[in-house]
mmCIF file of C-alpha atoms in Angstrom:
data_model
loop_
_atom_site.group_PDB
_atom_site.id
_atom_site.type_symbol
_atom_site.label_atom_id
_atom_site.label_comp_id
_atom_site.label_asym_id
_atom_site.label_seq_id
_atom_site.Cartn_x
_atom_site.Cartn_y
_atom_site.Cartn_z
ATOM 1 C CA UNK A 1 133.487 161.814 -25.004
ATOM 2 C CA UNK A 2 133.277 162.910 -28.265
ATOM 3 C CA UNK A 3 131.383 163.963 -31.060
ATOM 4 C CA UNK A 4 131.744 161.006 -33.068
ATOM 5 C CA UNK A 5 130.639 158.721 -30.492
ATOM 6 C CA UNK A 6 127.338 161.514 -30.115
ATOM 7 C CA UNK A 7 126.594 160.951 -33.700
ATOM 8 C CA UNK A 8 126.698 156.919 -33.732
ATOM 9 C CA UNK A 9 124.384 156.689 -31.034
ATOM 10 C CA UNK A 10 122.238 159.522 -32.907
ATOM 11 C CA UNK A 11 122.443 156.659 -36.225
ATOM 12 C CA UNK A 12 121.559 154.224 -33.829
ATOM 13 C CA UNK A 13 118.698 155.578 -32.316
ATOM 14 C CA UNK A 14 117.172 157.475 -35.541
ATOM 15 C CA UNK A 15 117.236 153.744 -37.219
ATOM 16 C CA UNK A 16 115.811 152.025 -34.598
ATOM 17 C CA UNK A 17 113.200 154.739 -34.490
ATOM 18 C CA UNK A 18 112.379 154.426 -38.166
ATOM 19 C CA UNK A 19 111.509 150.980 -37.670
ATOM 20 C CA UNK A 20 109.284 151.663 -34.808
ATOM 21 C CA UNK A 21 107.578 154.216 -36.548
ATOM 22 C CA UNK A 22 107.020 151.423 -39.790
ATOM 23 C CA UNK A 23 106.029 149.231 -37.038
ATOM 24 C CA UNK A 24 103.228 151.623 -34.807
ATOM 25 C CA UNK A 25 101.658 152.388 -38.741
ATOM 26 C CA UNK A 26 101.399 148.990 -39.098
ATOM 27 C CA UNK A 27 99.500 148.303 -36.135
ATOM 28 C CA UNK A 28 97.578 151.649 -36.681
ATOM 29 C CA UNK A 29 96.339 150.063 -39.853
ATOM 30 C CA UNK A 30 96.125 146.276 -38.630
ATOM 31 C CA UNK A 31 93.553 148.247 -35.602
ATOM 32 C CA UNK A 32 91.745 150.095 -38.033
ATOM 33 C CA UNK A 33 91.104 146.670 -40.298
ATOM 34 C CA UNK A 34 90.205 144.474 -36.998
ATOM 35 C CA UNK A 35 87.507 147.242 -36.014
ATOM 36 C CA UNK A 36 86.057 147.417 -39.530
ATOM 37 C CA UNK A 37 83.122 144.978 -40.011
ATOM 38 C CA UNK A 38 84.584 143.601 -43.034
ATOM 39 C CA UNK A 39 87.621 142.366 -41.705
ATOM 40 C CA UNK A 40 89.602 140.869 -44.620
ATOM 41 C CA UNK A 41 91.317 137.988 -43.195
ATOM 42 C CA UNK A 42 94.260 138.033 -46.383
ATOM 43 C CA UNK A 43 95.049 141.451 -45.562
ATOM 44 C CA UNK A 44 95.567 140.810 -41.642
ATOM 45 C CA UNK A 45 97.681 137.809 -42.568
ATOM 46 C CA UNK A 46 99.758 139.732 -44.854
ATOM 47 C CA UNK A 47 99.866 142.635 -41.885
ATOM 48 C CA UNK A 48 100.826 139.905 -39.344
ATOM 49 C CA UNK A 49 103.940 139.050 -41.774
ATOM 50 C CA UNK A 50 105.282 142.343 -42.308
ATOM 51 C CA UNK A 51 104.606 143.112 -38.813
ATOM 52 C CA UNK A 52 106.547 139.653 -37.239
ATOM 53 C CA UNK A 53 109.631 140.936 -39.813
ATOM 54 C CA UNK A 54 109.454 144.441 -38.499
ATOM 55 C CA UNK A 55 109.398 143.084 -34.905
ATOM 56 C CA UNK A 56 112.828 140.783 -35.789
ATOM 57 C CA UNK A 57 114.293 143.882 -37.789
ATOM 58 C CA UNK A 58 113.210 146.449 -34.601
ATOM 59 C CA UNK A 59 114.564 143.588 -31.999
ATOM 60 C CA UNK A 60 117.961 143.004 -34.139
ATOM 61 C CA UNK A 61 118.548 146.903 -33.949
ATOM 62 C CA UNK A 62 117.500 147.357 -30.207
ATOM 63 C CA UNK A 63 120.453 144.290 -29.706
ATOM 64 C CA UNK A 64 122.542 146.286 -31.954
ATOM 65 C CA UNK A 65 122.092 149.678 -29.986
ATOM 66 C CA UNK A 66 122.269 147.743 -26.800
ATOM 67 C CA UNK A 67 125.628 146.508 -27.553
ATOM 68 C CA UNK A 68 127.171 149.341 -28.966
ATOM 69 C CA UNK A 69 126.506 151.256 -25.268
ATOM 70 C CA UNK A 70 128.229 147.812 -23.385
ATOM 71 C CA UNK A 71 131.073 148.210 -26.011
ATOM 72 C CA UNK A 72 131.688 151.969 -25.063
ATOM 73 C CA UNK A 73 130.642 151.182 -21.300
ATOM 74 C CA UNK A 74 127.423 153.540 -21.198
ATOM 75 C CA UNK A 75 124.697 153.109 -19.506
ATOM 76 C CA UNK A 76 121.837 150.808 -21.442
ATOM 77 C CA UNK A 77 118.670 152.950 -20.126
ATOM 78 C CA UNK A 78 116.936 155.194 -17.706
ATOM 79 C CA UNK A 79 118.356 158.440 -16.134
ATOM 80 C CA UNK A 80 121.681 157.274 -16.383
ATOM 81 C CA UNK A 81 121.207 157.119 -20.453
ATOM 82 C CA UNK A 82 119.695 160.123 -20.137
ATOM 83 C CA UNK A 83 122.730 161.718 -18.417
ATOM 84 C CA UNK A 84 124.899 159.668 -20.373
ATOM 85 C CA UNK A 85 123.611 161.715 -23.724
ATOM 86 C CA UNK A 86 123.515 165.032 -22.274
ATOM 87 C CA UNK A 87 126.991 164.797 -21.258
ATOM 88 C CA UNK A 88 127.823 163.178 -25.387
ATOM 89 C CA UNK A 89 125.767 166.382 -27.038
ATOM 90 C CA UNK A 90 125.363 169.363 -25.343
ATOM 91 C CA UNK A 91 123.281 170.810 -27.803
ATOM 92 C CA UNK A 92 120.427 168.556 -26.264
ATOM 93 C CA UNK A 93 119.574 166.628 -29.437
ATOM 94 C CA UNK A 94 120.691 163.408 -29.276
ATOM 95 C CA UNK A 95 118.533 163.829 -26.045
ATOM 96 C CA UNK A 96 115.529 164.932 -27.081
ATOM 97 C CA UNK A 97 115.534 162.297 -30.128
ATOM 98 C CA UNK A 98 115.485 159.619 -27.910
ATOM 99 C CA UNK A 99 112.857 161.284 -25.874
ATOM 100 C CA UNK A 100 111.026 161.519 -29.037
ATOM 101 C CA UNK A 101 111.701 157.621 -29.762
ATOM 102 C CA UNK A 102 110.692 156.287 -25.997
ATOM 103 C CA UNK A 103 107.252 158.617 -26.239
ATOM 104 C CA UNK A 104 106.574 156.699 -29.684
ATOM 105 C CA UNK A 105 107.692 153.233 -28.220
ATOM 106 C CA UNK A 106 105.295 153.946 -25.281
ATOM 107 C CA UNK A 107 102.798 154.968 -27.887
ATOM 108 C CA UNK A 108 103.096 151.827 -30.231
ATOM 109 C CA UNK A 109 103.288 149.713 -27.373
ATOM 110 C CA UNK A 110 99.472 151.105 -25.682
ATOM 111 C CA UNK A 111 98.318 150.852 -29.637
ATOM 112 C CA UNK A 112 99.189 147.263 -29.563
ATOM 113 C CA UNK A 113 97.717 146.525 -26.124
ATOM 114 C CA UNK A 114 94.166 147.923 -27.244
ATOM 115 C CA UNK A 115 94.791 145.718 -30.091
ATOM 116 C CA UNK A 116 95.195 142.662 -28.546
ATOM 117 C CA UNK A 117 91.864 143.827 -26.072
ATOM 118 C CA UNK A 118 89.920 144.274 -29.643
ATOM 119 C CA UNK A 119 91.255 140.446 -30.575
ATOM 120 C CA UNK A 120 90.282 138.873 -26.775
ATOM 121 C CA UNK A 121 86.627 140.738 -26.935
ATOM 122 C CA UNK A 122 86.210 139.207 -30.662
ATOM 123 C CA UNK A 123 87.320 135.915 -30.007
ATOM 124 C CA UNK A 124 85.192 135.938 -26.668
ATOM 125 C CA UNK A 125 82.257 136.976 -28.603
ATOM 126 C CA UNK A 126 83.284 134.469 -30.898
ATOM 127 C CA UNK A 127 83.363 131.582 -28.189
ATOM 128 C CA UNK A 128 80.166 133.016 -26.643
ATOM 129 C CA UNK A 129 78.141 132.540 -30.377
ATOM 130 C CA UNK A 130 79.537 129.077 -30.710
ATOM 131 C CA UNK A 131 78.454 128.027 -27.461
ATOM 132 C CA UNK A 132 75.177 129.009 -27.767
ATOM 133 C CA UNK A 133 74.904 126.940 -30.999
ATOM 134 C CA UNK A 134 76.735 123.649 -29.000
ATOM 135 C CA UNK A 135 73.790 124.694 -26.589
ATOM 136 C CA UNK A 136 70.516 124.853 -29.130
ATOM 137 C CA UNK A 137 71.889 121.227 -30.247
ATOM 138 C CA UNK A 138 71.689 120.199 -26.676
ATOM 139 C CA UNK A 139 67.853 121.103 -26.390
ATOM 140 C CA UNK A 140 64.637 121.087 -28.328
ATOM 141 C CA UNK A 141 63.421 124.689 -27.401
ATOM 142 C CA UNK A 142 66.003 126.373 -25.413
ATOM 143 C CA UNK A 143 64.849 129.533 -24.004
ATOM 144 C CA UNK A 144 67.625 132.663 -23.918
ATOM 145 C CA UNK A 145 68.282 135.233 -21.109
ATOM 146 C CA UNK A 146 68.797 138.938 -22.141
ATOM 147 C CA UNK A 147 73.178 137.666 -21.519
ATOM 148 C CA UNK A 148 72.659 135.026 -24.038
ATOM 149 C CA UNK A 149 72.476 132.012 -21.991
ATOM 150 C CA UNK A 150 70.053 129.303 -22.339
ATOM 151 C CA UNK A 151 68.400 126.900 -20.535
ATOM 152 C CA UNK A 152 65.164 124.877 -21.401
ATOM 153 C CA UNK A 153 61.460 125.992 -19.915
ATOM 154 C CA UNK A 154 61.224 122.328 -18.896
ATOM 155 C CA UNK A 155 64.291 122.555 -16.304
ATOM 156 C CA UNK A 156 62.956 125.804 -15.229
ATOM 157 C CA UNK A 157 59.851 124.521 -14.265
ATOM 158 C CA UNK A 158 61.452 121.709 -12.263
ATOM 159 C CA UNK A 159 63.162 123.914 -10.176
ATOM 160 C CA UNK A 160 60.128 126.054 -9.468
ATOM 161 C CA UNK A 161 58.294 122.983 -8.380
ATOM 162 C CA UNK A 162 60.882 122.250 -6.205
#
């Protein structure tokens, strides 16, 4: 195989890395604005457009990487790629690039999973408030546990009577 092919799939990776690397900052920085208390709800918006045209750039040069290995009949992932690029560069770059690129995918992708965890525990907090207001509504003088629930004094002493 030969050098040329070495330094396409070098291009292909290094481009596909720059976008992952615009997209992991730009879930570094929609994290760091969900945590804050002062949330600005404009600014994660904005964040959630560049980030959905990031994630169509990143996918459109994944498809174009992924069809540029079918079209010179190498394999698509794993060991094999692995082998695959060792046996394109011996000097071990192309290699260790895409090592570098699959550590930072792996890292982007954990960043966005504790950010989704940070959404579900907000919105569940969220829920939790609202109920308890639907709740108060429900009842004169609702009484609260140390989890938040309610329940009236009334009902409470019906059931010890019982």
């Amino acid at each position: 195989m030969s050098g040329t092919t070495a330094q396409r799939l070098t291009t292909l990776i290094d481009a596909e890395h720059a976008l992952l690397g615009e997209l992991a900052a730009l879930v570094e920085r929609e994290f760091t604005e969900v945590r804050s208390r002062k949330a600005n709800q404009q600014v994660l918006d904005e964040i959630l457009v560049e980030k959905t045209a990031l994630v169509e750039a990143l996918d459109a040069a994944t498809g174009e990487r992924l069809s540029w290995l079918e079209a010179h009949q190498l394999p698509s992932h794993g060991e094999a790629l692995k082998a695959a690029m060792a046996e394109l560069d011996s000097s071990g770059d192309l290699h260790d690039r895409y090592l570098r690129f699959e550590a930072d995918a792996i890292a982007c992708r954990d960043r966005n999973r504790q950010l989704g965890q940070l959404n579900l525990r907000q919105l569940q907090s969220v829920e939790q408030a609202l109920k308890l207001f639907a709740q108060r509504g429900d009842s004169e003088n609702p009484a609260y546990t140390s989890l938040g629930e309610s329940h009236t004094p009334q009902a409470s002493r019906f059931l010890g009577s019982a």
